[in-house]
PDB file of C-alpha atoms in Angstrom:
ATOM      1  CA  MET A   9      31.986 104.367 178.770  1.00  0.00           C
ATOM      2  CA  LYS A  10      35.462 105.223 179.177  1.00  0.00           C
ATOM      3  CA  ALA A  11      36.667 107.871 181.823  1.00  0.00           C
ATOM      4  CA  ILE A  12      37.701 111.596 180.408  1.00  0.00           C
ATOM      5  CA  LYS A  13      41.114 110.735 179.146  1.00  0.00           C
ATOM      6  CA  VAL A  14      44.280 113.150 178.594  1.00  0.00           C
ATOM      7  CA  LEU A  15      46.620 113.007 175.731  1.00  0.00           C
ATOM      8  CA  VAL A  16      50.049 111.741 176.243  1.00  0.00           C
ATOM      9  CA  SER A  17      51.587 114.324 174.978  1.00  0.00           C
ATOM     10  CA  THR A  18      50.200 117.886 175.680  1.00  0.00           C
ATOM     11  CA  ALA A  19      52.961 119.474 173.785  1.00  0.00           C
ATOM     12  CA  CYS A  20      51.261 118.302 171.088  1.00  0.00           C
ATOM     13  CA  PHE A  21      47.706 119.592 171.564  1.00  0.00           C
ATOM     14  CA  MET A  22      48.527 122.205 173.990  1.00  0.00           C
ATOM     15  CA  GLY A  23      45.995 120.844 176.594  1.00  0.00           C
ATOM     16  CA  MET A  24      43.731 118.211 177.662  1.00  0.00           C
ATOM     17  CA  ALA A  25      41.803 116.424 175.233  1.00  0.00           C
ATOM     18  CA  VAL A  26      37.475 116.346 176.244  1.00  0.00           C
ATOM     19  CA  SER A  27      36.096 113.046 176.113  1.00  0.00           C
ATOM     20  CA  THR A  28      32.366 113.379 174.051  1.00  0.00           C
ATOM     21  CA  HIS A  29      31.871 109.863 173.671  1.00  0.00           C
ATOM     22  CA  ALA A  30      30.235 108.035 170.574  1.00  0.00           C
ATOM     23  CA  ASP A  31      26.645 107.603 169.906  1.00  0.00           C
ATOM     24  CA  GLU A  32      26.012 103.955 171.007  1.00  0.00           C
ATOM     25  CA  THR A  33      22.687 103.741 169.248  1.00  0.00           C
ATOM     26  CA  ALA A  34      24.237 105.074 166.287  1.00  0.00           C
ATOM     27  CA  ALA A  35      23.252 102.700 163.288  1.00  0.00           C
ATOM     28  CA  LEU A  36      24.686 102.713 159.504  1.00  0.00           C
ATOM     29  CA  SER A  37      22.142 101.197 156.997  1.00  0.00           C
ATOM     30  CA  ILE A  38      22.939 101.909 153.318  1.00  0.00           C
ATOM     31  CA  GLU A  39      20.604 100.933 150.234  1.00  0.00           C
ATOM     32  CA  GLY A  40      18.749  98.372 152.750  1.00  0.00           C
ATOM     33  CA  GLN A  41      21.775  96.977 154.107  1.00  0.00           C
ATOM     34  CA  ASP A  42      22.766  97.255 157.401  1.00  0.00           C
ATOM     35  CA  PHE A  43      26.671  97.721 158.573  1.00  0.00           C
ATOM     36  CA  THR A  44      28.387  96.453 161.331  1.00  0.00           C
ATOM     37  CA  ILE A  45      30.214  99.634 163.077  1.00  0.00           C
ATOM     38  CA  GLN A  46      30.806  98.192 166.679  1.00  0.00           C
ATOM     39  CA  ALA A  47      31.558  94.614 167.368  1.00  0.00           C
ATOM     40  CA  ALA A  48      33.998  92.649 170.159  1.00  0.00           C
ATOM     41  CA  ALA A  49      37.335  93.335 169.620  1.00  0.00           C
ATOM     42  CA  PRO A  50      39.896  90.788 167.927  1.00  0.00           C
ATOM     43  CA  ALA A  51      41.713  88.375 170.438  1.00  0.00           C
ATOM     44  CA  HIS A  52      44.758  89.943 169.084  1.00  0.00           C
ATOM     45  CA  ALA A  53      43.603  93.720 169.808  1.00  0.00           C
ATOM     46  CA  GLU A  54      44.337  92.967 173.639  1.00  0.00           C
ATOM     47  CA  ASN A  55      44.398  96.775 174.606  1.00  0.00           C
ATOM     48  CA  LEU A  56      40.788  96.971 173.125  1.00  0.00           C
ATOM     49  CA  ASP A  57      37.389  95.761 174.258  1.00  0.00           C
ATOM     50  CA  GLU A  58      35.208  96.556 171.034  1.00  0.00           C
ATOM     51  CA  VAL A  59      35.949  97.883 167.592  1.00  0.00           C
ATOM     52  CA  THR A  60      34.370 100.823 166.071  1.00  0.00           C
ATOM     53  CA  SER A  61      34.075 102.177 162.848  1.00  0.00           C
ATOM     54  CA  GLY A  62      35.271 105.919 162.181  1.00  0.00           C
ATOM     55  CA  TRP A  63      31.985 106.690 160.981  1.00  0.00           C
ATOM     56  CA  ILE A  64      30.206 106.822 164.712  1.00  0.00           C
ATOM     57  CA  TYR A  65      32.944 110.115 165.323  1.00  0.00           C
ATOM     58  CA  ARG A  66      31.410 111.884 162.580  1.00  0.00           C
ATOM     59  CA  ALA A  67      29.015 114.514 162.746  1.00  0.00           C
ATOM     60  CA  ARG A  68      25.382 114.009 161.968  1.00  0.00           C
ATOM     61  CA  GLU A  69      25.936 115.853 158.823  1.00  0.00           C
ATOM     62  CA  THR A  70      29.046 113.827 157.763  1.00  0.00           C
ATOM     63  CA  GLN A  71      27.078 110.613 158.654  1.00  0.00           C
ATOM     64  CA  ALA A  72      24.232 111.470 156.599  1.00  0.00           C
ATOM     65  CA  LEU A  73      26.517 111.438 153.331  1.00  0.00           C
ATOM     66  CA  GLN A  74      27.583 108.216 153.548  1.00  0.00           C
ATOM     67  CA  LEU A  75      23.844 107.107 154.067  1.00  0.00           C
ATOM     68  CA  ASP A  76      22.942 107.632 150.559  1.00  0.00           C
ATOM     69  CA  ASP A  77      24.954 106.698 147.607  1.00  0.00           C
ATOM     70  CA  PHE A  78      23.789 109.570 145.607  1.00  0.00           C
ATOM     71  CA  ASP A  79      24.760 111.983 148.289  1.00  0.00           C
ATOM     72  CA  ASN A  80      28.002 110.270 148.763  1.00  0.00           C
ATOM     73  CA  PRO A  81      30.542 112.421 147.236  1.00  0.00           C
ATOM     74  CA  GLY A  82      33.090 109.650 146.629  1.00  0.00           C
ATOM     75  CA  PHE A  83      30.815 107.971 144.041  1.00  0.00           C
ATOM     76  CA  VAL A  84      31.773 110.609 141.424  1.00  0.00           C
ATOM     77  CA  PHE A  85      35.479 109.284 141.883  1.00  0.00           C
ATOM     78  CA  VAL A  86      33.847 105.542 141.722  1.00  0.00           C
ATOM     79  CA  ASP A  87      32.047 106.655 138.376  1.00  0.00           C
ATOM     80  CA  GLN A  88      35.435 107.925 136.840  1.00  0.00           C
ATOM     81  CA  ALA A  89      36.810 104.330 137.690  1.00  0.00           C
ATOM     82  CA  ILE A  90      34.126 102.527 136.235  1.00  0.00           C
ATOM     83  CA  ASP A  91      35.245 104.121 133.080  1.00  0.00           C
ATOM     84  CA  SER A  92      38.749 103.176 133.302  1.00  0.00           C
ATOM     85  CA  TRP A  93      37.476  99.331 134.002  1.00  0.00           C
ATOM     86  CA  ASN A  94      36.345  99.691 130.467  1.00  0.00           C
ATOM     87  CA  GLU A  95      39.441 101.499 128.969  1.00  0.00           C
ATOM     88  CA  VAL A  96      41.573  99.964 126.767  1.00  0.00           C
ATOM     89  CA  ASP A  97      45.251 100.573 127.505  1.00  0.00           C
ATOM     90  CA  GLY A  98      48.864  99.196 126.997  1.00  0.00           C
ATOM     91  CA  THR A  99      50.587  97.051 124.390  1.00  0.00           C
ATOM     92  CA  GLU A 100      48.043  94.079 124.739  1.00  0.00           C
ATOM     93  CA  ASP A 101      44.874  96.587 124.168  1.00  0.00           C
ATOM     94  CA  LYS A 102      43.091  95.196 127.104  1.00  0.00           C
ATOM     95  CA  SER A 103      40.998  96.686 129.368  1.00  0.00           C
ATOM     96  CA  CYS A 104      39.995  95.426 132.994  1.00  0.00           C
ATOM     97  CA  ALA A 105      36.905  94.157 131.556  1.00  0.00           C
ATOM     98  CA  SER A 106      38.964  92.014 129.033  1.00  0.00           C
ATOM     99  CA  CYS A 107      40.088  90.013 131.573  1.00  0.00           C
ATOM    100  CA  HIS A 108      37.578  90.092 134.377  1.00  0.00           C
ATOM    101  CA  GLU A 109      34.405  90.898 132.702  1.00  0.00           C
ATOM    102  CA  ASN A 110      32.212  92.560 135.919  1.00  0.00           C
ATOM    103  CA  VAL A 111      33.585  94.093 138.656  1.00  0.00           C
ATOM    104  CA  GLU A 112      31.000  92.515 140.924  1.00  0.00           C
ATOM    105  CA  ASP A 113      33.211  89.050 140.958  1.00  0.00           C
ATOM    106  CA  PHE A 114      35.441  90.852 143.172  1.00  0.00           C
ATOM    107  CA  ALA A 115      33.357  90.790 145.781  1.00  0.00           C
ATOM    108  CA  GLY A 116      35.062  89.576 149.167  1.00  0.00           C
ATOM    109  CA  LEU A 117      38.514  90.483 148.084  1.00  0.00           C
ATOM    110  CA  ARG A 118      38.335  93.874 149.753  1.00  0.00           C
ATOM    111  CA  THR A 119      37.821  92.126 153.358  1.00  0.00           C
ATOM    112  CA  THR A 120      41.031  89.747 152.634  1.00  0.00           C
ATOM    113  CA  LEU A 121      43.515  92.821 151.564  1.00  0.00           C
ATOM    114  CA  PRO A 122      46.412  93.497 152.498  1.00  0.00           C
ATOM    115  CA  ARG A 123      47.751  89.537 152.498  1.00  0.00           C
ATOM    116  CA  VAL A 124      51.080  87.712 152.160  1.00  0.00           C
ATOM    117  CA  GLU A 125      52.125  86.100 148.948  1.00  0.00           C
ATOM    118  CA  ASP A 126      55.485  84.543 148.067  1.00  0.00           C
ATOM    119  CA  GLY A 127      56.931  86.236 151.103  1.00  0.00           C
ATOM    120  CA  LYS A 128      55.582  90.101 150.621  1.00  0.00           C
ATOM    121  CA  VAL A 129      52.479  92.157 151.792  1.00  0.00           C
ATOM    122  CA  VAL A 130      50.213  92.478 148.726  1.00  0.00           C
ATOM    123  CA  THR A 131      47.937  95.247 149.103  1.00  0.00           C
ATOM    124  CA  MET A 132      45.071  95.936 146.224  1.00  0.00           C
ATOM    125  CA  GLU A 133      47.152  98.530 144.828  1.00  0.00           C
ATOM    126  CA  ASP A 134      49.739  96.168 144.074  1.00  0.00           C
ATOM    127  CA  LEU A 135      47.184  93.613 142.401  1.00  0.00           C
ATOM    128  CA  VAL A 136      46.033  96.415 139.995  1.00  0.00           C
ATOM    129  CA  ASN A 137      48.908  97.318 138.925  1.00  0.00           C
ATOM    130  CA  SER A 138      50.276  93.653 138.615  1.00  0.00           C
ATOM    131  CA  CYS A 139      47.257  93.623 136.133  1.00  0.00           C
ATOM    132  CA  ARG A 140      48.039  96.529 134.045  1.00  0.00           C
ATOM    133  CA  THR A 141      52.092  95.572 134.041  1.00  0.00           C
ATOM    134  CA  GLU A 142      51.739  92.146 133.319  1.00  0.00           C
ATOM    135  CA  GLN A 143      48.376  91.653 131.304  1.00  0.00           C
ATOM    136  CA  MET A 144      47.869  94.844 130.009  1.00  0.00           C
ATOM    137  CA  GLY A 145      51.247  96.146 129.136  1.00  0.00           C
ATOM    138  CA  ALA A 146      50.470  99.219 130.484  1.00  0.00           C
ATOM    139  CA  GLU A 147      52.411 101.781 132.725  1.00  0.00           C
ATOM    140  CA  PRO A 148      51.724 101.115 136.643  1.00  0.00           C
ATOM    141  CA  TRP A 149      49.619 103.624 137.719  1.00  0.00           C
ATOM    142  CA  LYS A 150      51.217 105.844 140.915  1.00  0.00           C
ATOM    143  CA  TYR A 151      50.322 103.800 144.181  1.00  0.00           C
ATOM    144  CA  SER A 152      48.243 106.752 145.763  1.00  0.00           C
ATOM    145  CA  GLY A 153      47.117 108.614 142.132  1.00  0.00           C
ATOM    146  CA  ALA A 154      43.594 109.050 141.652  1.00  0.00           C
ATOM    147  CA  GLN A 155      43.345 107.009 138.974  1.00  0.00           C
ATOM    148  CA  MET A 156      44.547 104.217 141.691  1.00  0.00           C
ATOM    149  CA  ILE A 157      42.313 105.613 144.374  1.00  0.00           C
ATOM    150  CA  GLY A 158      38.990 105.434 142.203  1.00  0.00           C
ATOM    151  CA  MET A 159      40.204 101.893 140.931  1.00  0.00           C
ATOM    152  CA  THR A 160      40.535 100.507 144.621  1.00  0.00           C
ATOM    153  CA  ALA A 161      37.377 102.494 145.571  1.00  0.00           C
ATOM    154  CA  LEU A 162      35.411 100.616 142.772  1.00  0.00           C
ATOM    155  CA  ILE A 163      36.955  97.105 143.254  1.00  0.00           C
ATOM    156  CA  GLY A 164      36.546  98.040 147.137  1.00  0.00           C
ATOM    157  CA  LEU A 165      32.747  98.842 146.801  1.00  0.00           C
ATOM    158  CA  GLN A 166      32.111  95.137 145.612  1.00  0.00           C
ATOM    159  CA  SER A 167      32.596  94.042 149.281  1.00  0.00           C
ATOM    160  CA  ARG A 168      30.463  96.874 150.926  1.00  0.00           C
ATOM    161  CA  GLY A 169      28.918  95.337 154.138  1.00  0.00           C
ATOM    162  CA  LEU A 170      31.228  92.362 154.384  1.00  0.00           C
ATOM    163  CA  PRO A 171      33.268  91.718 157.496  1.00  0.00           C
ATOM    164  CA  MET A 172      36.978  92.477 157.112  1.00  0.00           C
ATOM    165  CA  ASN A 173      38.739  89.155 157.985  1.00  0.00           C
ATOM    166  CA  VAL A 174      42.347  89.170 156.914  1.00  0.00           C
ATOM    167  CA  ALA A 175      45.040  86.675 157.483  1.00  0.00           C
ATOM    168  CA  ILE A 176      47.409  86.862 160.188  1.00  0.00           C
ATOM    169  CA  ASP A 177      48.801  83.411 160.750  1.00  0.00           C
ATOM    170  CA  GLY A 178      51.206  81.278 158.522  1.00  0.00           C
ATOM    171  CA  GLU A 179      53.289  83.657 156.343  1.00  0.00           C
ATOM    172  CA  ALA A 180      51.518  86.688 157.391  1.00  0.00           C
ATOM    173  CA  ALA A 181      52.541  86.412 161.036  1.00  0.00           C
ATOM    174  CA  GLU A 182      56.065  87.850 160.347  1.00  0.00           C
ATOM    175  CA  PHE A 183      54.995  91.188 158.608  1.00  0.00           C
ATOM    176  CA  TRP A 184      52.006  91.334 160.896  1.00  0.00           C
ATOM    177  CA  GLU A 185      54.171  91.443 164.126  1.00  0.00           C
ATOM    178  CA  GLN A 186      56.527  94.146 161.993  1.00  0.00           C
ATOM    179  CA  GLY A 187      53.152  96.324 161.705  1.00  0.00           C
ATOM    180  CA  LYS A 188      52.502  95.914 165.268  1.00  0.00           C
ATOM    181  CA  GLU A 189      55.950  97.344 166.138  1.00  0.00           C
ATOM    182  CA  LEU A 190      55.582  99.911 163.585  1.00  0.00           C
ATOM    183  CA  TYR A 191      51.746 100.848 165.630  1.00  0.00           C
ATOM    184  CA  TYR A 192      53.324 101.240 168.976  1.00  0.00           C
ATOM    185  CA  THR A 193      56.827 102.980 168.244  1.00  0.00           C
ATOM    186  CA  ARG A 194      57.009 106.645 169.059  1.00  0.00           C
ATOM    187  CA  VAL A 195      58.354 108.639 166.323  1.00  0.00           C
ATOM    188  CA  GLY A 196      58.929 112.161 165.279  1.00  0.00           C
ATOM    189  CA  GLN A 197      59.490 115.506 167.109  1.00  0.00           C
ATOM    190  CA  LEU A 198      56.548 114.866 169.144  1.00  0.00           C
ATOM    191  CA  ASP A 199      57.296 111.404 170.249  1.00  0.00           C
ATOM    192  CA  MET A 200      54.154 109.759 169.373  1.00  0.00           C
ATOM    193  CA  SER A 201      52.790 106.427 168.049  1.00  0.00           C
ATOM    194  CA  CYS A 202      50.083 105.352 166.223  1.00  0.00           C
ATOM    195  CA  SER A 203      48.222 103.900 169.414  1.00  0.00           C
ATOM    196  CA  ASN A 204      48.708 107.279 171.673  1.00  0.00           C
ATOM    197  CA  CYS A 205      45.747 108.978 169.498  1.00  0.00           C
ATOM    198  CA  HIS A 206      44.256 105.448 168.520  1.00  0.00           C
ATOM    199  CA  GLU A 207      44.167 103.484 170.896  1.00  0.00           C
ATOM    200  CA  ASP A 208      44.734 105.652 174.112  1.00  0.00           C
ATOM    201  CA  ASN A 209      42.662 108.537 173.567  1.00  0.00           C
ATOM    202  CA  TYR A 210      39.964 107.370 170.781  1.00  0.00           C
ATOM    203  CA  ASP A 211      36.852 109.240 171.465  1.00  0.00           C
ATOM    204  CA  THR A 212      38.135 112.417 172.724  1.00  0.00           C
ATOM    205  CA  MET A 213      38.028 115.894 171.133  1.00  0.00           C
ATOM    206  CA  ILE A 214      41.529 117.436 169.879  1.00  0.00           C
ATOM    207  CA  ARG A 215      40.818 120.664 169.204  1.00  0.00           C
ATOM    208  CA  ALA A 216      37.889 120.354 166.548  1.00  0.00           C
ATOM    209  CA  ASP A 217      38.942 116.559 165.640  1.00  0.00           C
ATOM    210  CA  HIS A 218      36.696 113.683 167.422  1.00  0.00           C
ATOM    211  CA  LEU A 219      39.492 110.919 167.323  1.00  0.00           C
ATOM    212  CA  SER A 220      38.451 107.665 166.172  1.00  0.00           C
ATOM    213  CA  GLN A 221      40.267 104.267 166.482  1.00  0.00           C
ATOM    214  CA  GLY A 222      41.824 104.688 163.315  1.00  0.00           C
ATOM    215  CA  GLN A 223      40.056 101.742 161.339  1.00  0.00           C
ATOM    216  CA  THR A 224      40.711 101.414 157.883  1.00  0.00           C
ATOM    217  CA  ASN A 225      37.651  99.230 157.007  1.00  0.00           C
ATOM    218  CA  GLY A 226      36.564 102.427 155.255  1.00  0.00           C
ATOM    219  CA  PHE A 227      39.346 103.413 152.552  1.00  0.00           C
ATOM    220  CA  PRO A 228      39.641 105.006 150.165  1.00  0.00           C
ATOM    221  CA  THR A 229      37.640 107.386 152.299  1.00  0.00           C
ATOM    222  CA  TYR A 230      36.458 111.050 150.647  1.00  0.00           C
ATOM    223  CA  ARG A 231      37.066 113.631 153.269  1.00  0.00           C
ATOM    224  CA  LEU A 232      35.538 116.618 153.454  1.00  0.00           C
ATOM    225  CA  LYS A 233      38.825 118.189 154.189  1.00  0.00           C
ATOM    226  CA  ASN A 234      40.303 117.713 150.914  1.00  0.00           C
ATOM    227  CA  ALA A 235      37.441 116.811 149.190  1.00  0.00           C
ATOM    228  CA  LYS A 236      38.861 114.044 147.387  1.00  0.00           C
ATOM    229  CA  LEU A 237      39.098 110.339 148.081  1.00  0.00           C
ATOM    230  CA  ASN A 238      42.105 109.228 149.842  1.00  0.00           C
ATOM    231  CA  SER A 239      44.216 106.110 150.248  1.00  0.00           C
ATOM    232  CA  THR A 240      45.120 104.087 153.558  1.00  0.00           C
ATOM    233  CA  HIS A 241      48.918 105.191 152.877  1.00  0.00           C
ATOM    234  CA  GLY A 242      47.951 108.912 151.748  1.00  0.00           C
ATOM    235  CA  ARG A 243      46.536 108.759 155.748  1.00  0.00           C
ATOM    236  CA  PHE A 244      49.596 107.238 157.004  1.00  0.00           C
ATOM    237  CA  LYS A 245      51.525 109.431 155.751  1.00  0.00           C
ATOM    238  CA  GLY A 246      49.478 112.501 156.734  1.00  0.00           C
ATOM    239  CA  CYS A 247      49.379 111.382 160.512  1.00  0.00           C
ATOM    240  CA  MET A 248      53.028 110.709 160.212  1.00  0.00           C
ATOM    241  CA  LYS A 249      53.263 114.534 159.455  1.00  0.00           C
ATOM    242  CA  ASN A 250      50.865 115.707 162.111  1.00  0.00           C
ATOM    243  CA  ILE A 251      53.586 114.481 164.389  1.00  0.00           C
ATOM    244  CA  ARG A 252      56.393 115.807 162.736  1.00  0.00           C
ATOM    245  CA  ALA A 253      58.060 112.508 161.962  1.00  0.00           C
ATOM    246  CA  GLN A 254      59.621 111.303 158.518  1.00  0.00           C
ATOM    247  CA  PRO A 255      57.147 109.121 156.892  1.00  0.00           C
ATOM    248  CA  TYR A 256      57.926 106.283 155.111  1.00  0.00           C
ATOM    249  CA  LYS A 257      57.383 105.831 151.790  1.00  0.00           C
ATOM    250  CA  VAL A 258      53.682 105.063 150.259  1.00  0.00           C
ATOM    251  CA  GLY A 259      53.695 101.810 148.844  1.00  0.00           C
ATOM    252  CA  GLY A 260      56.771 100.414 151.124  1.00  0.00           C
ATOM    253  CA  ASP A 261      57.360  97.538 153.266  1.00  0.00           C
ATOM    254  CA  GLU A 262      56.699  99.406 156.415  1.00  0.00           C
ATOM    255  CA  PHE A 263      53.193 100.911 155.348  1.00  0.00           C
ATOM    256  CA  LYS A 264      52.121  97.882 153.763  1.00  0.00           C
ATOM    257  CA  SER A 265      53.161  95.592 157.202  1.00  0.00           C
ATOM    258  CA  LEU A 266      51.237  98.313 159.064  1.00  0.00           C
ATOM    259  CA  GLU A 267      48.275  98.215 157.129  1.00  0.00           C
ATOM    260  CA  LEU A 268      48.023  94.773 157.267  1.00  0.00           C
ATOM    261  CA  TYR A 269      48.300  95.051 161.268  1.00  0.00           C
ATOM    262  CA  ILE A 270      45.571  98.147 161.463  1.00  0.00           C
ATOM    263  CA  ALA A 271      43.216  95.897 159.181  1.00  0.00           C
ATOM    264  CA  SER A 272      43.446  92.889 161.543  1.00  0.00           C
ATOM    265  CA  ARG A 273      42.722  95.572 164.291  1.00  0.00           C
ATOM    266  CA  GLY A 274      39.354  95.947 162.526  1.00  0.00           C
ATOM    267  CA  GLN A 275      38.221  92.024 162.140  1.00  0.00           C
ATOM    268  CA  GLY A 276      34.571  91.811 162.015  1.00  0.00           C
ATOM    269  CA  LEU A 277      33.706  95.470 161.028  1.00  0.00           C
ATOM    270  CA  SER A 278      32.052  95.947 157.801  1.00  0.00           C
ATOM    271  CA  VAL A 279      33.581  97.052 154.708  1.00  0.00           C
ATOM    272  CA  GLU A 280      32.296 100.552 154.039  1.00  0.00           C
ATOM    273  CA  THR A 281      34.195 101.987 151.138  1.00  0.00           C
ATOM    274  CA  PRO A 282      33.912 104.648 149.803  1.00  0.00           C
ATOM    275  CA  SER A 283      33.355 105.860 153.638  1.00  0.00           C
ATOM    276  CA  VAL A 284      32.843 109.883 153.860  1.00  0.00           C
ATOM    277  CA  ARG A 285      34.798 111.406 156.973  1.00  0.00           C
ATOM    278  CA  ASN A 286      35.636 115.078 157.870  1.00  0.00           C
TER     279      ASN A 286
END
């Protein structure tokens, strides 16, 4: 177990972070399917011994909401996305189902995203909007809008229980390095980086918040705080605001590279989409 840790910037949290330690005996099983919520850290996450799901750091009442799909409030938005999947839109009079038929065929896709194609980082949101504009002749959805988040949750759900496995070699290496640099760069009035909270001080209480490793395997995630599904880039934006930094553009190159890097830090953890967090 880690020793009690103190935040680097006490100006941010006005005091010491109290170590609470995650429950190492916790187990996540949904509909009879067991999930990997703790795993040996990948070699490229050189400052971690193991990677852990954010589910571990939540209160038992919050954890329980994810154990049953009927209780998981994120499924309200997944159900809405099923309607969107079958809805004809655009000049080509097509729906998602017109080309892809069964959404279940996307099993495994979530585990490999983001990925790099033709010199660009491609996210699931990019794939959805590419289908809408190029195949359906429809308007693109807002990158972190409700329709997009619901659809990415529906598609991500098909990979639930499968291990994250994004590629970071080959043409992805350049963007992975960019994401790593962003992860460790201090920004904002509080002069903090992602690593200050999610690497140096995870498993500590900051006021009422139990810090996690900031893994993204559960996104889109339903947050009790705002009672809706939240996107990965939306969470990045929120974190940057918390440290009084100017957020990068949602759907922009910086957040895409950061998403790739952080996803790689969770290699081996099961996809939990849609997860439930505070």
